[in-house]
PDB file of C-alpha atoms in Angstrom:
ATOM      1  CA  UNK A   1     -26.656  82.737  42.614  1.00  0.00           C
ATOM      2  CA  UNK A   2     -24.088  82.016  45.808  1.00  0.00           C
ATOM      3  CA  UNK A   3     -20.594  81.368  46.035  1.00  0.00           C
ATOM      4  CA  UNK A   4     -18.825  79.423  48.778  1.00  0.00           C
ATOM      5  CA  UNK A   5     -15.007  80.499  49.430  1.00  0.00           C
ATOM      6  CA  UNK A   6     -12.803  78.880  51.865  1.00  0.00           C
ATOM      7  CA  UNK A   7      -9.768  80.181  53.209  1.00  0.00           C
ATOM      8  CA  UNK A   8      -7.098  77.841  54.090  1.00  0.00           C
ATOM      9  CA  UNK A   9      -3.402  77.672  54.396  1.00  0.00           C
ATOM     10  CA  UNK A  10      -2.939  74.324  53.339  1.00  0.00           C
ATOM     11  CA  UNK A  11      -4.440  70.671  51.927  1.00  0.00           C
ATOM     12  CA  UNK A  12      -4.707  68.497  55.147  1.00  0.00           C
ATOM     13  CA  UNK A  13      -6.794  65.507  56.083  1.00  0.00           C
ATOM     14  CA  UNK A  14      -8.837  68.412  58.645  1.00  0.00           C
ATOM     15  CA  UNK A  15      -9.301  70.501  55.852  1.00  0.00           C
ATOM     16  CA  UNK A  16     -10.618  67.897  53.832  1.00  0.00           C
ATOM     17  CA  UNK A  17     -13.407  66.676  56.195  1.00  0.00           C
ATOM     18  CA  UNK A  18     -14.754  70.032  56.959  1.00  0.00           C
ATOM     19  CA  UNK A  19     -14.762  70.629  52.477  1.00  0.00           C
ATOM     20  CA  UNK A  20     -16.707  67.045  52.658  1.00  0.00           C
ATOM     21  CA  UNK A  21     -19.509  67.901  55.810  1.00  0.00           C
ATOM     22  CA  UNK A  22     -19.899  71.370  54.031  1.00  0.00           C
ATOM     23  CA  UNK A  23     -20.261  70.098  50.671  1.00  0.00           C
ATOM     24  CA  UNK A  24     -22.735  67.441  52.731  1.00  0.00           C
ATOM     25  CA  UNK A  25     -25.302  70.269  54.123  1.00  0.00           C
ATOM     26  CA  UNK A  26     -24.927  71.926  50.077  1.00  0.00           C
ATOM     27  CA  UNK A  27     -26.000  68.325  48.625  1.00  0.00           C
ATOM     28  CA  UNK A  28     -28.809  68.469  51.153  1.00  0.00           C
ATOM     29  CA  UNK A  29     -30.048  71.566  50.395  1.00  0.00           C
ATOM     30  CA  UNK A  30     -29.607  71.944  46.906  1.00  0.00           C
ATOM     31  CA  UNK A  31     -33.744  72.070  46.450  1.00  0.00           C
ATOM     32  CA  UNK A  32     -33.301  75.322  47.846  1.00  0.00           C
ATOM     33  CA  UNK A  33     -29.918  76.332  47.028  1.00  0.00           C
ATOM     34  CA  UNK A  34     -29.330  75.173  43.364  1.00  0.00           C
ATOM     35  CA  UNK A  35     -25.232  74.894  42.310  1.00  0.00           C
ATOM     36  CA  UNK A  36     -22.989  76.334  45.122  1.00  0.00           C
ATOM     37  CA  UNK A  37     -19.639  76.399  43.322  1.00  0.00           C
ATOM     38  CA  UNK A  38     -16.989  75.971  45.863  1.00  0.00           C
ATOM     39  CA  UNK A  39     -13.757  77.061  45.888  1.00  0.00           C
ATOM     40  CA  UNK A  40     -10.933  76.324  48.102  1.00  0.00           C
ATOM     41  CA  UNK A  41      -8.351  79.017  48.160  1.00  0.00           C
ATOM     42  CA  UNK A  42      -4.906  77.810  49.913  1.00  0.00           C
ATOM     43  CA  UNK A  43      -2.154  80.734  50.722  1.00  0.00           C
ATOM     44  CA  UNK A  44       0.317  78.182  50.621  1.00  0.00           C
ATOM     45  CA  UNK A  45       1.435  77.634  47.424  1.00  0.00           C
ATOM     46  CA  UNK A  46       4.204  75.183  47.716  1.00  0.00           C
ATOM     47  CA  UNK A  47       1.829  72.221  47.284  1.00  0.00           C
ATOM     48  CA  UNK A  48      -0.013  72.410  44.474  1.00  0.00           C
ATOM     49  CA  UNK A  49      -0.622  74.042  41.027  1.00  0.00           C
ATOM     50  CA  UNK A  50      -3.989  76.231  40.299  1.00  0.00           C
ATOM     51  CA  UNK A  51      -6.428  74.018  39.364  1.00  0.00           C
ATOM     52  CA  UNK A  52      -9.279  76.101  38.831  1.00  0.00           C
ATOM     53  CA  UNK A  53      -8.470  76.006  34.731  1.00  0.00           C
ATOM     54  CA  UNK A  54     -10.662  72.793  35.452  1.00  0.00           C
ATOM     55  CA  UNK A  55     -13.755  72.671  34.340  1.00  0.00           C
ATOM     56  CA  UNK A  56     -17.161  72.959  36.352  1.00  0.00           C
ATOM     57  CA  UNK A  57     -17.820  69.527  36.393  1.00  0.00           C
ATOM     58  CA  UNK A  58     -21.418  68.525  37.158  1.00  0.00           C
ATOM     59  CA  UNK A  59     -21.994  65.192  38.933  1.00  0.00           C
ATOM     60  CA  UNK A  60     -25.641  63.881  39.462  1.00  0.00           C
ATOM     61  CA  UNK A  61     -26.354  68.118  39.433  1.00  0.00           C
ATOM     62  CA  UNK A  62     -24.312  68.494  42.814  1.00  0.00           C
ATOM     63  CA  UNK A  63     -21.845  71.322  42.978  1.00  0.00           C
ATOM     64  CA  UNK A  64     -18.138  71.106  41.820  1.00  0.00           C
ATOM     65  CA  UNK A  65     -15.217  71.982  44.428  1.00  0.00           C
ATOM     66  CA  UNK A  66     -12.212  74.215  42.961  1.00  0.00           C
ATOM     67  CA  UNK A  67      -8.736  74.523  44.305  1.00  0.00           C
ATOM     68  CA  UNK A  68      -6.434  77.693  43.659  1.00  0.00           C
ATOM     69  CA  UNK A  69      -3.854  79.642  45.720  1.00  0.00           C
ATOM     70  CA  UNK A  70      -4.181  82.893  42.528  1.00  0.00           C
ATOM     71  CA  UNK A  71      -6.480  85.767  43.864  1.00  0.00           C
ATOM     72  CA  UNK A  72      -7.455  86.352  39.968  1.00  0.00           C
ATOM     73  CA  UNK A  73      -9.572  82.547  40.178  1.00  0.00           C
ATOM     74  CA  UNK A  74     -11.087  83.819  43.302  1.00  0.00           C
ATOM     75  CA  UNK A  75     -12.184  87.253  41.382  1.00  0.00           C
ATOM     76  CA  UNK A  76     -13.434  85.191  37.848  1.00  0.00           C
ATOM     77  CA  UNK A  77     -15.334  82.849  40.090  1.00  0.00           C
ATOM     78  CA  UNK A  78     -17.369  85.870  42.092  1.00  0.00           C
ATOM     79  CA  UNK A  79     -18.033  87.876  38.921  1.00  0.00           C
ATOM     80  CA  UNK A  80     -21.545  88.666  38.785  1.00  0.00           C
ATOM     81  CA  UNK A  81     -22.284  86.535  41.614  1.00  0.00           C
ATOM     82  CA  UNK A  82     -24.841  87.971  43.991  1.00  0.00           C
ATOM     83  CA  UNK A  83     -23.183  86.941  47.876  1.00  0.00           C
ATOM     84  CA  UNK A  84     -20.328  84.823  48.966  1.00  0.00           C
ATOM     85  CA  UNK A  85     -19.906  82.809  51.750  1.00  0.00           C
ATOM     86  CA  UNK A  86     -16.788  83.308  53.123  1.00  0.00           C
ATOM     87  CA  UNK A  87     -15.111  81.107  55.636  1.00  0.00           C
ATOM     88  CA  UNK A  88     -11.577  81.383  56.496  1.00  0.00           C
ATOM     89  CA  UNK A  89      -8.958  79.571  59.087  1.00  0.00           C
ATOM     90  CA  UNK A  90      -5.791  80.717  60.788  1.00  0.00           C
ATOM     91  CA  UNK A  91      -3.660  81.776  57.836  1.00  0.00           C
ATOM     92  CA  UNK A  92      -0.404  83.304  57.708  1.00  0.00           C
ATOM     93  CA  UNK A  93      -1.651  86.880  57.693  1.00  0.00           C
ATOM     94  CA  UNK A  94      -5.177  86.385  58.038  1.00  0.00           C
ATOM     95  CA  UNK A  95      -6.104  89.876  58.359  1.00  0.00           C
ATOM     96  CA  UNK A  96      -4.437  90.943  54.870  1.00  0.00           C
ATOM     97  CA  UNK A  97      -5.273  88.108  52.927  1.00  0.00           C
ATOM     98  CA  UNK A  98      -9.240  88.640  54.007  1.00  0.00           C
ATOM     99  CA  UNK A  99      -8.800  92.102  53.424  1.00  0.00           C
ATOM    100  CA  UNK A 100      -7.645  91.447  50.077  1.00  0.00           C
ATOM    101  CA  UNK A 101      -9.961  89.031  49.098  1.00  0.00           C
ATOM    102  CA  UNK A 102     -13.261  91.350  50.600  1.00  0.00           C
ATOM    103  CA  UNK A 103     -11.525  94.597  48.507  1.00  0.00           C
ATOM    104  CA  UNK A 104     -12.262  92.537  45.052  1.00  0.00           C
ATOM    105  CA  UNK A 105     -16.186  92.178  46.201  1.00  0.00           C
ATOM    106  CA  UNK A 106     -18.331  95.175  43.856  1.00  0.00           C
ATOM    107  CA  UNK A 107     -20.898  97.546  45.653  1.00  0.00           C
ATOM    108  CA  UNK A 108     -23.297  95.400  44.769  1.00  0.00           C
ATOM    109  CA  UNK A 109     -22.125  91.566  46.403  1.00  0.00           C
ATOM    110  CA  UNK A 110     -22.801  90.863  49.648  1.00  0.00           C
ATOM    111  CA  UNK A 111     -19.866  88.943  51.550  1.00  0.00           C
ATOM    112  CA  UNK A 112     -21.555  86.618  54.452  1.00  0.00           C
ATOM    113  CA  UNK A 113     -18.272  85.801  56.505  1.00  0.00           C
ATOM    114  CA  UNK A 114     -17.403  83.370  59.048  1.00  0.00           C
ATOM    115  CA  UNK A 115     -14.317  82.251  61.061  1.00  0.00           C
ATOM    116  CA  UNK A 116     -13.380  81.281  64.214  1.00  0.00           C
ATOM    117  CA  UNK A 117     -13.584  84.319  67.239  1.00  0.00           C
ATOM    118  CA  UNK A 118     -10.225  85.352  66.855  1.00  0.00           C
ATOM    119  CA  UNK A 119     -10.521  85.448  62.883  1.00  0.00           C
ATOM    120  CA  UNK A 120     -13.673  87.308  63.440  1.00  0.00           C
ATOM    121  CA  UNK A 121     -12.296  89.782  65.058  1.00  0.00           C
ATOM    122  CA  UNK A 122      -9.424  90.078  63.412  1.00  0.00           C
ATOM    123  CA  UNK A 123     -11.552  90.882  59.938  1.00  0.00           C
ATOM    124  CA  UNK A 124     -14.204  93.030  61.847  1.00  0.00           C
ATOM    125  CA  UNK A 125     -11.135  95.539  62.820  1.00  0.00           C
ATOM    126  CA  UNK A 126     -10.077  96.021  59.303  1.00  0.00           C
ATOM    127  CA  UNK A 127     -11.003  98.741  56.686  1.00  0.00           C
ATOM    128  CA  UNK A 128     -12.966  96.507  54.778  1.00  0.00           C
ATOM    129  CA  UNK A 129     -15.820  94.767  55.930  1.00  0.00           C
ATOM    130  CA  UNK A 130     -18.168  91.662  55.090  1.00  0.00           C
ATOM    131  CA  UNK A 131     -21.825  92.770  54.721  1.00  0.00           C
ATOM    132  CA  UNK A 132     -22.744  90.045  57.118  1.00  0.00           C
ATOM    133  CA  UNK A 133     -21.812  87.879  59.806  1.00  0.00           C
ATOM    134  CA  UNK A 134     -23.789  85.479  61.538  1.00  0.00           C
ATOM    135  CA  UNK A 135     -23.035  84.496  65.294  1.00  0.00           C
ATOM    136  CA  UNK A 136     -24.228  81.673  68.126  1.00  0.00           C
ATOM    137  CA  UNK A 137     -25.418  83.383  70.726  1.00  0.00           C
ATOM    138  CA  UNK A 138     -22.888  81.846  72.870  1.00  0.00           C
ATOM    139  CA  UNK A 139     -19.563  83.153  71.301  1.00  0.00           C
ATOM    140  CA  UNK A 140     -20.599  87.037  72.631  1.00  0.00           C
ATOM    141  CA  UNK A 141     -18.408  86.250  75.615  1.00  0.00           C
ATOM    142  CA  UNK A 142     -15.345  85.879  73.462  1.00  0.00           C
ATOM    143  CA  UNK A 143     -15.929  88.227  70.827  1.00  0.00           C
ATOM    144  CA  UNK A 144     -16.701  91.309  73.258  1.00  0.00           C
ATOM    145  CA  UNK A 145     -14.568  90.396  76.368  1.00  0.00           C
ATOM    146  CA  UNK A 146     -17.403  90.822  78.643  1.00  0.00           C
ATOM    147  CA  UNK A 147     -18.073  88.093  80.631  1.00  0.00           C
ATOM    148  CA  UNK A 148     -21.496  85.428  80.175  1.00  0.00           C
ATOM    149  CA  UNK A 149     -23.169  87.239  83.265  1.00  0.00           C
ATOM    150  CA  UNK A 150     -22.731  90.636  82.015  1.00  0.00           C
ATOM    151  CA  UNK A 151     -23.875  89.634  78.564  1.00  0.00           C
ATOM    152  CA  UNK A 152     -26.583  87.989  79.899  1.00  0.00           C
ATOM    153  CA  UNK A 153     -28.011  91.616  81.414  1.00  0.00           C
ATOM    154  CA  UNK A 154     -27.414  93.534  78.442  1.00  0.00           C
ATOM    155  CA  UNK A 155     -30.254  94.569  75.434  1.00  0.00           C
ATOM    156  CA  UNK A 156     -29.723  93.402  72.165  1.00  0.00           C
ATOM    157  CA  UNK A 157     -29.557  97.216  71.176  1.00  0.00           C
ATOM    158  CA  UNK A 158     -26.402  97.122  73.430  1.00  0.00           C
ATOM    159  CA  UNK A 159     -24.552  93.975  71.995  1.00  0.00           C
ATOM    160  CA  UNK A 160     -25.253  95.701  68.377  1.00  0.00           C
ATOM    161  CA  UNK A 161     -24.274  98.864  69.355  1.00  0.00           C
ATOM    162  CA  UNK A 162     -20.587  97.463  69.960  1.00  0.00           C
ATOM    163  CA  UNK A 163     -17.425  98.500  68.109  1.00  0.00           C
ATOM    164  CA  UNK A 164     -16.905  95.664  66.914  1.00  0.00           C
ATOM    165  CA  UNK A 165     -19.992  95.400  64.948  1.00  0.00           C
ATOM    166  CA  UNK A 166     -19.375  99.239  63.302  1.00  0.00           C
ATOM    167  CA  UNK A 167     -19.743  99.390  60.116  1.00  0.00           C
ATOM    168  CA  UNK A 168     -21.368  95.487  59.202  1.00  0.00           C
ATOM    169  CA  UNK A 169     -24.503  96.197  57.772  1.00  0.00           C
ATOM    170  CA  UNK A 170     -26.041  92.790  59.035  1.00  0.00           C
ATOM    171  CA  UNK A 171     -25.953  91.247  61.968  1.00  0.00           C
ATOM    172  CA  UNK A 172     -27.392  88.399  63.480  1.00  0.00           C
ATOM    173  CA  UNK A 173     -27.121  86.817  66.618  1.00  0.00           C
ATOM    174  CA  UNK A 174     -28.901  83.941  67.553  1.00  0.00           C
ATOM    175  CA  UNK A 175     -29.347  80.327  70.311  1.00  0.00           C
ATOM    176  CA  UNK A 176     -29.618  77.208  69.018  1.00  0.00           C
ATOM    177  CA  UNK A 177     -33.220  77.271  69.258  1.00  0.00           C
ATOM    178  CA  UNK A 178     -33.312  79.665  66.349  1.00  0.00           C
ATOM    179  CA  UNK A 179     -34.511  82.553  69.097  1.00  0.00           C
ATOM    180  CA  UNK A 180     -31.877  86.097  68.597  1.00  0.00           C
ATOM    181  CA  UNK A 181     -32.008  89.620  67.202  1.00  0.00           C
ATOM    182  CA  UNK A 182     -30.654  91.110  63.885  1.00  0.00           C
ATOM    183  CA  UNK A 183     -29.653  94.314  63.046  1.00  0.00           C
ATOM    184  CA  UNK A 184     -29.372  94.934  59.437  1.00  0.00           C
ATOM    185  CA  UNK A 185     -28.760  98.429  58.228  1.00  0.00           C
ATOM    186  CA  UNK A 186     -29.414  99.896  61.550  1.00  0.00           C
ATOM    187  CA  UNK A 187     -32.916  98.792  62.294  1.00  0.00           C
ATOM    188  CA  UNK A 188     -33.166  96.224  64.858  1.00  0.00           C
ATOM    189  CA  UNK A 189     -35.113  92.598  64.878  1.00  0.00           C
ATOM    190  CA  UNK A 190     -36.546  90.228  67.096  1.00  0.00           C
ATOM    191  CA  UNK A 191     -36.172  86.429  65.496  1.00  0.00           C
ATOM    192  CA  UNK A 192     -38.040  83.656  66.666  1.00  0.00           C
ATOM    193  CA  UNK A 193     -39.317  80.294  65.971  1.00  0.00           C
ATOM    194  CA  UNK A 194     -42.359  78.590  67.042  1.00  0.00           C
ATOM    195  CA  UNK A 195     -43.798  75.092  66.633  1.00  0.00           C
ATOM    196  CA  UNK A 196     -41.247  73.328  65.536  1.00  0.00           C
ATOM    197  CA  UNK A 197     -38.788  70.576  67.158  1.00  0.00           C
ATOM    198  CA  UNK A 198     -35.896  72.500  66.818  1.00  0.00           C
ATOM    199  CA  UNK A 199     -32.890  71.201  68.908  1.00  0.00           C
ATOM    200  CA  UNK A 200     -29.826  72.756  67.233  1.00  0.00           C
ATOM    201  CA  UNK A 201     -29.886  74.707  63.880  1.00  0.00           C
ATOM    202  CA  UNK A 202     -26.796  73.592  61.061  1.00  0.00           C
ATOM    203  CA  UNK A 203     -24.844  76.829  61.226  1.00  0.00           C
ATOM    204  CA  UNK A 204     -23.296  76.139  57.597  1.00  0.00           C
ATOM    205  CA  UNK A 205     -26.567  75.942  56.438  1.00  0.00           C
ATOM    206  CA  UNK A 206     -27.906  79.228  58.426  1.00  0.00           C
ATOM    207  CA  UNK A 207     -24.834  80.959  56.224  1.00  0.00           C
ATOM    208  CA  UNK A 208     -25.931  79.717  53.144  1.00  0.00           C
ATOM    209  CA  UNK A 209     -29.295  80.480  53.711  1.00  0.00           C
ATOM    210  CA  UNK A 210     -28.705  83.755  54.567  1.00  0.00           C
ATOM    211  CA  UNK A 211     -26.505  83.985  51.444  1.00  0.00           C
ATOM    212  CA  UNK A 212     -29.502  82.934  49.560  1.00  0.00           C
ATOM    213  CA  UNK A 213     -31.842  85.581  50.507  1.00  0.00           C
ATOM    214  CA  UNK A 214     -29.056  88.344  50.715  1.00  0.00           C
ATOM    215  CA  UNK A 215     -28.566  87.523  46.970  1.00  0.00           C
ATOM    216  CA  UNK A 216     -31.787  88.721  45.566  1.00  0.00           C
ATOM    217  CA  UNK A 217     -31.752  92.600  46.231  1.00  0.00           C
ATOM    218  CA  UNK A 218     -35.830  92.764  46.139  1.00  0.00           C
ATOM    219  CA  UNK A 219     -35.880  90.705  49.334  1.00  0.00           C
ATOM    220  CA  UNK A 220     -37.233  92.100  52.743  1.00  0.00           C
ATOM    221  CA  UNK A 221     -35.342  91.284  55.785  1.00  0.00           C
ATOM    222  CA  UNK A 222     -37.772  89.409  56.594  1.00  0.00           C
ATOM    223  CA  UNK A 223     -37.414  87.404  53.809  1.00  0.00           C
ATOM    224  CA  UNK A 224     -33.645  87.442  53.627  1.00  0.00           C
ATOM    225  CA  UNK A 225     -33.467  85.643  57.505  1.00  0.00           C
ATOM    226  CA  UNK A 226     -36.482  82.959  56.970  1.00  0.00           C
ATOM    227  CA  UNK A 227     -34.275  81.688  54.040  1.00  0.00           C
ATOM    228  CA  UNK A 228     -31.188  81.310  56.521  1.00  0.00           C
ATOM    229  CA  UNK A 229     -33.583  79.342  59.133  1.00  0.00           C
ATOM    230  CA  UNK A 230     -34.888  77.406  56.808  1.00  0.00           C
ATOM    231  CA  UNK A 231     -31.783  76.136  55.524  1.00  0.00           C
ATOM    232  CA  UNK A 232     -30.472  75.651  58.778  1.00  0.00           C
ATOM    233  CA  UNK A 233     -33.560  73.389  60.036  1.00  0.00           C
ATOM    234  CA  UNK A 234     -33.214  71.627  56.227  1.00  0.00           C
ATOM    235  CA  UNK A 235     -29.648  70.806  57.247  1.00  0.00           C
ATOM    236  CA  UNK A 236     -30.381  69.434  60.567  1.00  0.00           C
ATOM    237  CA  UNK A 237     -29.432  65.555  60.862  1.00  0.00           C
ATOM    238  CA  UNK A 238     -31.712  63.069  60.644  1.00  0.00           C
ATOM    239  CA  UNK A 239     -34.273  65.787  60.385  1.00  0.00           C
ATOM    240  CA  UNK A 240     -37.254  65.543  58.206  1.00  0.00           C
ATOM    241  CA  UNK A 241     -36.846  67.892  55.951  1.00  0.00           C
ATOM    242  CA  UNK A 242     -39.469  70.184  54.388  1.00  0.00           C
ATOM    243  CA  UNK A 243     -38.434  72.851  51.731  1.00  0.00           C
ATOM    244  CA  UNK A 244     -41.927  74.169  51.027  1.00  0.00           C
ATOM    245  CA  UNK A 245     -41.842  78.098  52.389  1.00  0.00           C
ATOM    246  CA  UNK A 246     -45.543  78.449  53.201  1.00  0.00           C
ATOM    247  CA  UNK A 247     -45.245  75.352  55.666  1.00  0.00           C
ATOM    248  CA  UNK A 248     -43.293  77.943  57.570  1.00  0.00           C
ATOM    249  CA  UNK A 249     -45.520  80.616  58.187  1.00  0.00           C
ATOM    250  CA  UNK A 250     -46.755  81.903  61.456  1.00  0.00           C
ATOM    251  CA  UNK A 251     -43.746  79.538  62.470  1.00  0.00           C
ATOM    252  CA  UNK A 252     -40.563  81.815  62.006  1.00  0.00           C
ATOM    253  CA  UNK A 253     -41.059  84.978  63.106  1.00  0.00           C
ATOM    254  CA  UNK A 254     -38.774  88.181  62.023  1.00  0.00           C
ATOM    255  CA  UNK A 255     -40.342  91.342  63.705  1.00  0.00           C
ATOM    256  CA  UNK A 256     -39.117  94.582  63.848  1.00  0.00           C
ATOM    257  CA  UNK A 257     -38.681  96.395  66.890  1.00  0.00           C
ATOM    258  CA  UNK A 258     -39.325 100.124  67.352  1.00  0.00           C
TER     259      UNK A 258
END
């Protein structure tokens, strides 16, 4: 089972649409995904009382969305959950409230976070670190402070090899075409996709995907990234949607590189 967690400092009409396009891509998905509880986690406290002595409420079998600004609801909602998605905003000291939450994760969760570039950085350059990230191809400029050309000329073993990467057992970088590289516990992969109309993958549904398959230990990499493609192709607008793994293969390819 997955967890979503979302880090914001306050309730605001912004905050609410991207809680209602997420929850969107989970509705979509949920033949693959099942329940993703949700909770929204607000550092600012002023507005609102923890509401996460709510029930799970179950509507039509889609998943229920939480509010709390009390660390304890975020650690009773991840017990014995299997990987988190964790997505977090500009905060008021981001860095030590995502190190806080990512210290209460056990050996044994996996944390897949996202942010913006700064926030990304920010959290890679802490003592405690997500398991994986997941990153467009096109933010390396940013979050290396090379420029497009040089990144352009440089391996994939390069880009991994970065500092800022130390230490995250999974990464994976990919275009919108669902072509990139992974490196997950120091072994390096080539990802790509063939034979499919694929314009632009969902990234929120790439994370949960990846969540999926990073959930089940017994999983191969292999495994672990066709679950995040699928979900992001699934998620896709106005795409036709086909959840059935085995229409799949010989289409996404995961292959390790010597």
């Amino acid at each position: 089972m997955i967890v979503s967690v979302n880090l914001f400092q306050q309730q605001t009409p912004e905050v609410q649409q991207k809680i209602a396009e997420q929850q969107k891509v989970m509705e979509h998905l949920y033949p693959i995904l099942n329940d993703v509880p949700t909770l929204v986690f607000f550092t600012d406290d002023s507005q609102m009382d923890s509401l996460f002595e709510q029930q799970f409420i179950q509507l039509n079998d889609q998943p229920s969305i939480l509010y709390s600004h009390d660390e304890q609801d975020y650690q009773t909602l991840i017990e014995g959950i299997g990987a988190i998605v964790l997505t977090a905003d500009k905060v008021d000291n981001t860095q030590m409230m995502c190190q806080s939450l990512l210290t209460k994760v056990t050996d044994n969760q996996r944390v897949v976070f996202d942010g913006c570039d700064d926030i990304l950085k920010l959290v890679l350059s802490g003592d405690s670190k997500p398991y994986a990230i997941c990153v467009q191809e096109n933010r390396l400029s940013n979050l290396l402070s090379l420029s497009k050309e040089t990144i352009s000329t440089m391996l994939p073993s390069e880009i991994m090899t970065d500092p800022l990467f130390e230490d995250v057992p999974f990464v994976f970088i990919y275009n919108e075409a669902g072509i990139g590289y992974l490196n997950h516990t120091d072994e390096l992969y080539d990802v790509s996709i063939e034979h499919l109309d694929v314009s632009k993958l969902n990234h929120t549904g790439m994370l949960l995907g990846l969540a999926k398959g990073l959930s089940d230990e017994e999983k191969s990499t292999e495994e672990i990234v066709t679950d995040g493609i699928v979900c992001a192709i699934s998620a896709i607008e106005n795409q036709d949607v086909v959840f059935d793994k085995h229409f799949y293969k010989d289409k996404i390819n995961v292959i390790k590189l010597a």
